[in-house]
XYZ file of C-alpha atoms in Angstrom:
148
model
C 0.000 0.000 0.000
C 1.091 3.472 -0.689
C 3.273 5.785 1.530
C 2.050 8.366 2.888
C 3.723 11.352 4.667
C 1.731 13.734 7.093
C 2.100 16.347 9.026
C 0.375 19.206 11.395
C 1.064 22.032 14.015
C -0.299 21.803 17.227
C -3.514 23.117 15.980
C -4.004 20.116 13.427
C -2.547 17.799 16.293
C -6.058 16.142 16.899
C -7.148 15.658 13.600
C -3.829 14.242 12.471
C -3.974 11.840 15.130
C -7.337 10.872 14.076
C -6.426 10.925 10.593
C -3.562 8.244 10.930
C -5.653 5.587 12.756
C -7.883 6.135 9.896
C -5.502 5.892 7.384
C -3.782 2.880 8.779
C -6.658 0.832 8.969
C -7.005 1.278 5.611
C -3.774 -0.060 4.811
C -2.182 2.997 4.350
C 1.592 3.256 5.522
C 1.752 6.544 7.570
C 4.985 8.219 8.230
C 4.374 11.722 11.013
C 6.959 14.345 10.316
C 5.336 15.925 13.568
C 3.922 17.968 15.675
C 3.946 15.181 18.424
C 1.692 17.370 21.028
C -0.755 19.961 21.233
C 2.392 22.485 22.395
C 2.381 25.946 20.167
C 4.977 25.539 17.330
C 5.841 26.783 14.163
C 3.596 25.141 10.998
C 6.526 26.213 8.813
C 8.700 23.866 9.970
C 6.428 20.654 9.699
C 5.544 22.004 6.094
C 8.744 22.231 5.134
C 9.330 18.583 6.572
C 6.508 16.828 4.756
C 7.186 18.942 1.347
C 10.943 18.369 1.045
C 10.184 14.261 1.308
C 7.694 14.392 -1.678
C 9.972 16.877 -3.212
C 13.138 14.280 -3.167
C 10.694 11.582 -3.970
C 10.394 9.622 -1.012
C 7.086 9.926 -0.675
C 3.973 10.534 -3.925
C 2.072 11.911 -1.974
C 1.152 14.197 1.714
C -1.245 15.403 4.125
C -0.986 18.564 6.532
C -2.842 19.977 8.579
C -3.408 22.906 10.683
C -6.164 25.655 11.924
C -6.634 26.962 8.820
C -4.614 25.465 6.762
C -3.940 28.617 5.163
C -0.451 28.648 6.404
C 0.956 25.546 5.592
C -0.363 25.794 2.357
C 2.034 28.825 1.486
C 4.843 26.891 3.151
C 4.610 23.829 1.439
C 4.361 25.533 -1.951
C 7.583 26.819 -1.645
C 9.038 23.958 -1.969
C 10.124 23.124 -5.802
C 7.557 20.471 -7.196
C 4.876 21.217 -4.218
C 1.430 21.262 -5.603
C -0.433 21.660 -2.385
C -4.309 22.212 -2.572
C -5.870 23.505 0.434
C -9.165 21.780 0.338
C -12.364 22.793 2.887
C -14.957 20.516 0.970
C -15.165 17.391 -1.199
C -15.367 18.283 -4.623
C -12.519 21.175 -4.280
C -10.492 17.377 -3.123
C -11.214 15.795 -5.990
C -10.462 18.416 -8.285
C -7.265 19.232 -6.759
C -6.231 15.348 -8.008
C -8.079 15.559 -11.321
C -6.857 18.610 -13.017
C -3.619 19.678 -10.542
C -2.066 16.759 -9.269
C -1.769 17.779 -6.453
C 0.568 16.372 -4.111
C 0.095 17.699 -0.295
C -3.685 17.732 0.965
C -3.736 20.596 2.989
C -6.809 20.842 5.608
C -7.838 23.439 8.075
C -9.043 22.064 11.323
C -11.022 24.470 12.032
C -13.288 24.499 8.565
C -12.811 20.285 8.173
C -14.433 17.859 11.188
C -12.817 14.175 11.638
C -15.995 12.801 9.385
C -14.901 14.977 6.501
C -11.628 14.441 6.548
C -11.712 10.691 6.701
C -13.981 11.687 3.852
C -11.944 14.523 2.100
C -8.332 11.958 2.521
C -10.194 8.423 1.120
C -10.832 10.554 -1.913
C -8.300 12.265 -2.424
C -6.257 9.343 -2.153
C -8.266 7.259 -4.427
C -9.056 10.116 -7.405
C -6.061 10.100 -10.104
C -4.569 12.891 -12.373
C -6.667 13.063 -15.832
C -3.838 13.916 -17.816
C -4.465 15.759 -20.745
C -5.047 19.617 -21.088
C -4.303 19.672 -17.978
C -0.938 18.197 -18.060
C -0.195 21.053 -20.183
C -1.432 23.436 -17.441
C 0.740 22.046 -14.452
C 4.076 22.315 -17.763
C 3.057 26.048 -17.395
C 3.438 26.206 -13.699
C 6.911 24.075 -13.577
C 8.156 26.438 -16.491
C 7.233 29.599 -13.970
C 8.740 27.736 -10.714
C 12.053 27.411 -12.902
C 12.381 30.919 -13.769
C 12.294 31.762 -10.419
């Protein structure tokens, strides 16, 4: 079963711990980059350590999480070959697979209960990239993140 790397600040603690259990019972191998409490920490740095192992290809694919999600959505995407889609409802999940390939799921605890986000993960997890047009599209975006 498929690797899957996850992280959260202590604001996502809760739901990533609910999360995982989830995720593991569906077979899912789940490797936390942290937090490990409900402390106050810094998103960036969990962000940073869930992007940089899909970025060097250890991982396809990620999940973080915190209050809004909002923050660790910037974060991640500064990472070279980070397509992270912060997602608050089901069909913005699946579309975020379908037409960006998006690689980093990023939910908001505060906008996303445990239900959805079992929810919002098993689909996201399950939808692949269409290809296509947009395949062109997401050529356009690499070509700007290598200019920069």
């Amino acid at each position: 079963m498929e690797k899957i790397v996850i992280g959260s600040d202590h604001g996502g603690f809760r739901l990533k711990e609910k999360l995982k259990v989830f995720l593991e019972k569906k077979g899912y191998r789940i490797e936390d980059v942290g937090c490990f409490n409900e402390e106050s920490c810094d998103y960036p740095e969990y962000a940073y350590a869930a992007a940089k192992r899909i970025a060097k290809g250890e991982f396809k694919r990620g999940i973080l999480i915190c209050k809004s999600g909002i923050g660790n959505s910037i974060a991640a995407n500064k990472v070279k070959g980070i397509r992270a889609a912060l997602c608050y409802n089901l069909q913005a999940v699946r579309l975020s697979r379908l037409h960006n390939d998006a690689n980093l799921l990023v939910l908001g605890s505060l906008f996303v209960n445990d239900a959805l986000a079992k929810r919002m993960a098993s689909i996201w997890l399950k939808t692949e990239f269409e290809g296509g047009r947009h395949r062109r599209r997401l050529n356009k975006i690499k070509d700007i993140e290598d200019k920069v």
